[in-house]
Tab-separated table of C-alpha atoms in Angstrom:
chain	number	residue	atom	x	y	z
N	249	UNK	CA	26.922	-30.133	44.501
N	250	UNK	CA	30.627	-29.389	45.258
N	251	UNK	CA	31.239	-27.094	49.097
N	252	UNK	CA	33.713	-25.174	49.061
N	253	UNK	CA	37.666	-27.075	48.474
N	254	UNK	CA	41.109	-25.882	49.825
N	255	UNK	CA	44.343	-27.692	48.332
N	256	UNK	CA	46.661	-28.650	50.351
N	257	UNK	CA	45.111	-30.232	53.529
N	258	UNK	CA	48.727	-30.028	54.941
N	259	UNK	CA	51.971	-28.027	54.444
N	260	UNK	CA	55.449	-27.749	56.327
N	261	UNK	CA	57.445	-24.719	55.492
N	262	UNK	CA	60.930	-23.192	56.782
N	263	UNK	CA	60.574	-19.714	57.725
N	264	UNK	CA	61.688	-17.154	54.759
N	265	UNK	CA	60.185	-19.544	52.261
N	266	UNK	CA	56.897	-18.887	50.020
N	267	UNK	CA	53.652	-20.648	49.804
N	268	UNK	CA	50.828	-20.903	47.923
N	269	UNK	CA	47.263	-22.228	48.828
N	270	UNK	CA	44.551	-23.143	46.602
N	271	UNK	CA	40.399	-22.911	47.207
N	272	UNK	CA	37.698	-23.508	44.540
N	273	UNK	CA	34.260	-22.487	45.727
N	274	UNK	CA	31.052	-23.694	46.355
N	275	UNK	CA	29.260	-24.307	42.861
N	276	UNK	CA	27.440	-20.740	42.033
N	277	UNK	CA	29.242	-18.679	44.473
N	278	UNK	CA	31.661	-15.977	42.886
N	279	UNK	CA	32.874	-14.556	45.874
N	280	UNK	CA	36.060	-15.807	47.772
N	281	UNK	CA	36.843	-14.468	51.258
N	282	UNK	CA	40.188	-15.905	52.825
N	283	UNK	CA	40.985	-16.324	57.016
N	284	UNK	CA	43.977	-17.404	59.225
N	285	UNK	CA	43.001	-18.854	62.041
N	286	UNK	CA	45.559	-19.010	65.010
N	287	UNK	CA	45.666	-22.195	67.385
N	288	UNK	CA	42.573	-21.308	69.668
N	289	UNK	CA	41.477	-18.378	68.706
N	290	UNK	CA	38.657	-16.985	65.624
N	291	UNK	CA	39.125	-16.404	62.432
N	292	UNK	CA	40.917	-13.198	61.003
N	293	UNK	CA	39.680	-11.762	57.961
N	294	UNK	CA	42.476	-11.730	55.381
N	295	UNK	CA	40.735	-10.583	51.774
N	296	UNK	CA	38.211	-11.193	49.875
N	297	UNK	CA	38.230	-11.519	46.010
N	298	UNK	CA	35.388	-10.344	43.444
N	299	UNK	CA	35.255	-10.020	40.104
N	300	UNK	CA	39.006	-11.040	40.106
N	301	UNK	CA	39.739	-8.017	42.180
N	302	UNK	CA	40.542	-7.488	45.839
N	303	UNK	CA	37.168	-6.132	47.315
N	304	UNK	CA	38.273	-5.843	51.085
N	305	UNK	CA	41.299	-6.320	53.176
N	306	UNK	CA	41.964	-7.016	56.893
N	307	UNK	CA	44.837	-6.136	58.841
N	308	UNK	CA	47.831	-8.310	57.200
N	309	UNK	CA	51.394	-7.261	55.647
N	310	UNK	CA	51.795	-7.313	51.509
N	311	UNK	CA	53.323	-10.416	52.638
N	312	UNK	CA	49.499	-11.930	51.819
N	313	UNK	CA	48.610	-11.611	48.371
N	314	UNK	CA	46.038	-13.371	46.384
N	315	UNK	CA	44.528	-13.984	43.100
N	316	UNK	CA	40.996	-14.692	41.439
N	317	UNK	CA	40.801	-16.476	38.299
N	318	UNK	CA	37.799	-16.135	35.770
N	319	UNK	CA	36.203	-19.574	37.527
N	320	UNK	CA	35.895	-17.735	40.982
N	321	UNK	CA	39.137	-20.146	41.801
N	322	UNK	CA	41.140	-18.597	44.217
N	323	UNK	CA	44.970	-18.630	45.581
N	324	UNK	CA	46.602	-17.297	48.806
N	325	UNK	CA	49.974	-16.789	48.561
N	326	UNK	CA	52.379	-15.970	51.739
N	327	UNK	CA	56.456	-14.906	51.001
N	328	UNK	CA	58.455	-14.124	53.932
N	329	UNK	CA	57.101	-16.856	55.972
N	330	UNK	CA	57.373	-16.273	59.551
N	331	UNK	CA	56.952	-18.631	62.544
N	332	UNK	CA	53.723	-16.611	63.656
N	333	UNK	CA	51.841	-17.547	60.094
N	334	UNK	CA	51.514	-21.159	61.898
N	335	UNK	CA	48.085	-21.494	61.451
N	336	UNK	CA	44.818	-22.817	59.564
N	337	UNK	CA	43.957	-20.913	56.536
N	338	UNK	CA	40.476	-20.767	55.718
N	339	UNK	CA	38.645	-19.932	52.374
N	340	UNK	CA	35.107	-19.492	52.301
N	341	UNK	CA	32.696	-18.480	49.547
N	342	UNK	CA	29.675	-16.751	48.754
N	343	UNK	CA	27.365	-15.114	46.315
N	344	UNK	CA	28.348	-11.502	45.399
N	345	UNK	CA	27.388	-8.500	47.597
N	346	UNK	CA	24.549	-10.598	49.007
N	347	UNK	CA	24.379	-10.821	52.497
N	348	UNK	CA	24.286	-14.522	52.965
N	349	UNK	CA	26.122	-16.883	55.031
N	350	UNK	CA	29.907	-17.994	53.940
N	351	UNK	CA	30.226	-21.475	53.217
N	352	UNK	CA	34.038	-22.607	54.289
N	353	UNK	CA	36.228	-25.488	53.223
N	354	UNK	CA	38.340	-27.214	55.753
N	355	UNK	CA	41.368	-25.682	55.696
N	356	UNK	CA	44.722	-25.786	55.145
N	357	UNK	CA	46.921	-26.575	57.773
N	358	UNK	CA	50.342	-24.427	57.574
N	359	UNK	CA	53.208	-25.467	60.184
N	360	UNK	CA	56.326	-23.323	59.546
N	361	UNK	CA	59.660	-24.313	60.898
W	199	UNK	CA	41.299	-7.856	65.585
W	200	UNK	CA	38.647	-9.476	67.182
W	201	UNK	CA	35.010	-7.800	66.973
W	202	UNK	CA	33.110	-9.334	69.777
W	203	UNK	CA	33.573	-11.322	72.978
W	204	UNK	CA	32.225	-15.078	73.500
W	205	UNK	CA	31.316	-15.556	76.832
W	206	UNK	CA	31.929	-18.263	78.294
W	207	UNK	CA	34.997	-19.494	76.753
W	208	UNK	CA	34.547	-22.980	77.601
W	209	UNK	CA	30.864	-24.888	78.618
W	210	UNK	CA	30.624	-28.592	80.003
W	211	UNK	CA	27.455	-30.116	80.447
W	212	UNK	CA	25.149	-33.124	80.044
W	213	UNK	CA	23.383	-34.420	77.214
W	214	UNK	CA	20.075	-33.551	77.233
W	215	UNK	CA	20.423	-30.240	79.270
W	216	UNK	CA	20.528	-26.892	77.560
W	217	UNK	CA	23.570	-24.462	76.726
W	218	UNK	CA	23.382	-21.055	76.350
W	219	UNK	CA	26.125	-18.850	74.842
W	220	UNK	CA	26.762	-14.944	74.734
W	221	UNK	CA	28.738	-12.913	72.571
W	222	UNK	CA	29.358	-9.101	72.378
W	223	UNK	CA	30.601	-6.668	69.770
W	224	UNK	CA	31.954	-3.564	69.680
W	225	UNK	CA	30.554	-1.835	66.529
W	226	UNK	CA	27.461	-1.095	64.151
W	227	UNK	CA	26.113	-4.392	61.878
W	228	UNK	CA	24.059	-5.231	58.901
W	229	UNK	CA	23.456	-8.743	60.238
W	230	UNK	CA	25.517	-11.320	62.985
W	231	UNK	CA	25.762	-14.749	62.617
W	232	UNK	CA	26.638	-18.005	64.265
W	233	UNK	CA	29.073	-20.862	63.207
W	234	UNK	CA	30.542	-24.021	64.377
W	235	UNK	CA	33.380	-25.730	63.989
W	236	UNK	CA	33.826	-29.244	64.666
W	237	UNK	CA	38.318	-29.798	65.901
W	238	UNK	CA	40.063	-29.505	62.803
W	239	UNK	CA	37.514	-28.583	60.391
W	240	UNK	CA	36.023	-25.487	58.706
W	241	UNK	CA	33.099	-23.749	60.003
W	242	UNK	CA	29.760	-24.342	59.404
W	243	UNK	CA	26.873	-21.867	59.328
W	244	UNK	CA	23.932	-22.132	61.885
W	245	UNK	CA	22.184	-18.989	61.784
W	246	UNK	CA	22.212	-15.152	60.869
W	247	UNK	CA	19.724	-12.978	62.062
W	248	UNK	CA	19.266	-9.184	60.878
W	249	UNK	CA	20.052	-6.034	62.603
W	250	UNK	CA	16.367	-5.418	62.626
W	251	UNK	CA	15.403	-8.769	64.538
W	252	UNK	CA	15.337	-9.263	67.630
W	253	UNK	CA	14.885	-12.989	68.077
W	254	UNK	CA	15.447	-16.068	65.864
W	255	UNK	CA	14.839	-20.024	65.619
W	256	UNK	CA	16.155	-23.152	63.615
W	257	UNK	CA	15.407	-26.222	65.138
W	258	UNK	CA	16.960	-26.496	68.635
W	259	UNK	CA	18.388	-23.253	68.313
W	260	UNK	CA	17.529	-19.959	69.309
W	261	UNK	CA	19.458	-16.737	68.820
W	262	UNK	CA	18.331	-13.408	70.217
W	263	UNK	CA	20.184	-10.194	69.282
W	264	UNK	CA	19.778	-6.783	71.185
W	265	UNK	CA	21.662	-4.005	68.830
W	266	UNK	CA	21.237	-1.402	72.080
W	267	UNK	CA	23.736	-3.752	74.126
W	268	UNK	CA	25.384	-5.069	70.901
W	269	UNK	CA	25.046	-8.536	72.235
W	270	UNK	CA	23.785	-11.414	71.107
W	271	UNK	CA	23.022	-14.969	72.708
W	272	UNK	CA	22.792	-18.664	71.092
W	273	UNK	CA	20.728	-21.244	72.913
W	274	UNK	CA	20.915	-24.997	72.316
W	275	UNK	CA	17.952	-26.981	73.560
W	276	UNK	CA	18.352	-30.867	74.435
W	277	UNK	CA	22.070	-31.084	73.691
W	278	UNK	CA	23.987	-33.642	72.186
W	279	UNK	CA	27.039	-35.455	71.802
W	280	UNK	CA	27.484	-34.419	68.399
W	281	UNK	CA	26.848	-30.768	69.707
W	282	UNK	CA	30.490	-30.838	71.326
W	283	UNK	CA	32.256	-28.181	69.345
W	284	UNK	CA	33.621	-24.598	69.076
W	285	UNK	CA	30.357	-21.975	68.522
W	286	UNK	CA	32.077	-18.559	67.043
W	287	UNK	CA	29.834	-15.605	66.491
W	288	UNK	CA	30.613	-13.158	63.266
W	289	UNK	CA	29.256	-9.836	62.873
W	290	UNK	CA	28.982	-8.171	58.882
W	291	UNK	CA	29.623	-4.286	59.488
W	292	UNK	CA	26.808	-2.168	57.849
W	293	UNK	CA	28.275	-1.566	54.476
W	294	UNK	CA	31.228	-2.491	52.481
W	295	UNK	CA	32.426	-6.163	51.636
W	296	UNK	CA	30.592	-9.062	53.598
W	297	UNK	CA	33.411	-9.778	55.820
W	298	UNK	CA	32.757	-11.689	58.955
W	299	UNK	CA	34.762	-10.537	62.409
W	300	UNK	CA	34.879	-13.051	64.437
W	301	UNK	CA	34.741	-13.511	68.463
W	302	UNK	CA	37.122	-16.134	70.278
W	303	UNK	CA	34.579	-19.042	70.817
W	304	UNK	CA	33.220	-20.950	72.763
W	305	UNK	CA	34.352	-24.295	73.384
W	306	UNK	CA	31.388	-26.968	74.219
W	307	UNK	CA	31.565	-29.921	75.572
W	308	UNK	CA	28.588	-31.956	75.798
W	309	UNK	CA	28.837	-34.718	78.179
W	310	UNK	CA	27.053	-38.424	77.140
């Protein structure tokens, strides 16, 4: 049984460039929920995707966008990049509109020049 | 922004001694829970207890929540070295999307 995967592990940008992060979710689960977490600190809440639609969103610019596809797969995707988007980038997923813990992949790791 | 408050931010102790961690929120929840997060990785769930609960166990834990202080405590009994980690707790606001807020942390460190 498959947790939750996040593709890549690693990326180096240059500010002003685009990026584009990848998560499939834990076997069952249709919901995807995304976080950036800053160097020391918790998790922000970015969005979360259901039914291929943006449920929820946190505080970020349209600079964040996303996208579900019909196998709950989900991508992040940042344009702009600024030096203060440095940070791990968490997806986690869970089971509709239950309320049930998040399982979370390990992250990707963004460093931007 | 952050919902809630870990207190302390760091903890050092010995194995085999207990840790106890507090965290506080600001605003109304269906449920909070507790995560860890091992340096590097991606959190992993411990333990969510109900805005109707009061108290809560799962092995060597034991969460309490009090909703009139909107805090909430996590104790670890007989720690271990494989306990050393960052605790976060997450609150899930009443209604709307399951979205976890998170708190700053807690950064344990158990000595061997």
């Amino acid at each position: 049984d498959a947790g939750v995967t996040q593709s890549p592990t690693h990326l180096i940008k240059t500010r002003g460039q685009q990026v584009t992060l990848r998560c499939s979710p834990k076997s069952g689960h249709d919901t995807v929920s995304w976080y950036q977490q800053a160097l020391g600190q918790g998790p922000q809440f970015i969005f979360q995707y259901y039914e291929e639609e943006e449920r929820q969103r946190g505080n970020f610019p349209d600079r964040f966008s996303g996208h579900q596809f019909p196998n709950y797969s989900s991508e992040l995707n940042v344009n702009a990049l600024l030096l203060g988007d440095s940070a791990l980038y968490l997806c986690a997923s869970s089971l509709g509109r239950s309320s049930q813990p998040q399982h979370f992949g390990d992250g990707t790791r963004l460093s931007i020049l | 922004s952050q919902q809630g408050e870990e207190d302390p931010q760091a903890l050092s102790i010995q194995e085999g001694e207990n840790a106890t961690m507090n965290c506080s929120y600001k605003t109304s929840i269906n449920n909070l829970q507790w995560y860890r997060q091992n340096s590097g990785r991606g959190l992993v769930h411990l333990i969510l207890i109900r805005s109707n609960e009061r108290e809560k166990h799962s092995g060597r834990l034991r969460v309490t929540l009090d909703t009139s202080k909107k805090s909430s405590s996590l104790l670890i009994t007989a720690s271990r070295a494989a306990d050393t980690a960052s605790y976060f707790c997450a609150t899930v606001p009443p209604q709307g999307a399951q979205k976890l807020v998170f708190g700053q942390g807690t950064r344990l460190t158990i000595n061997p």
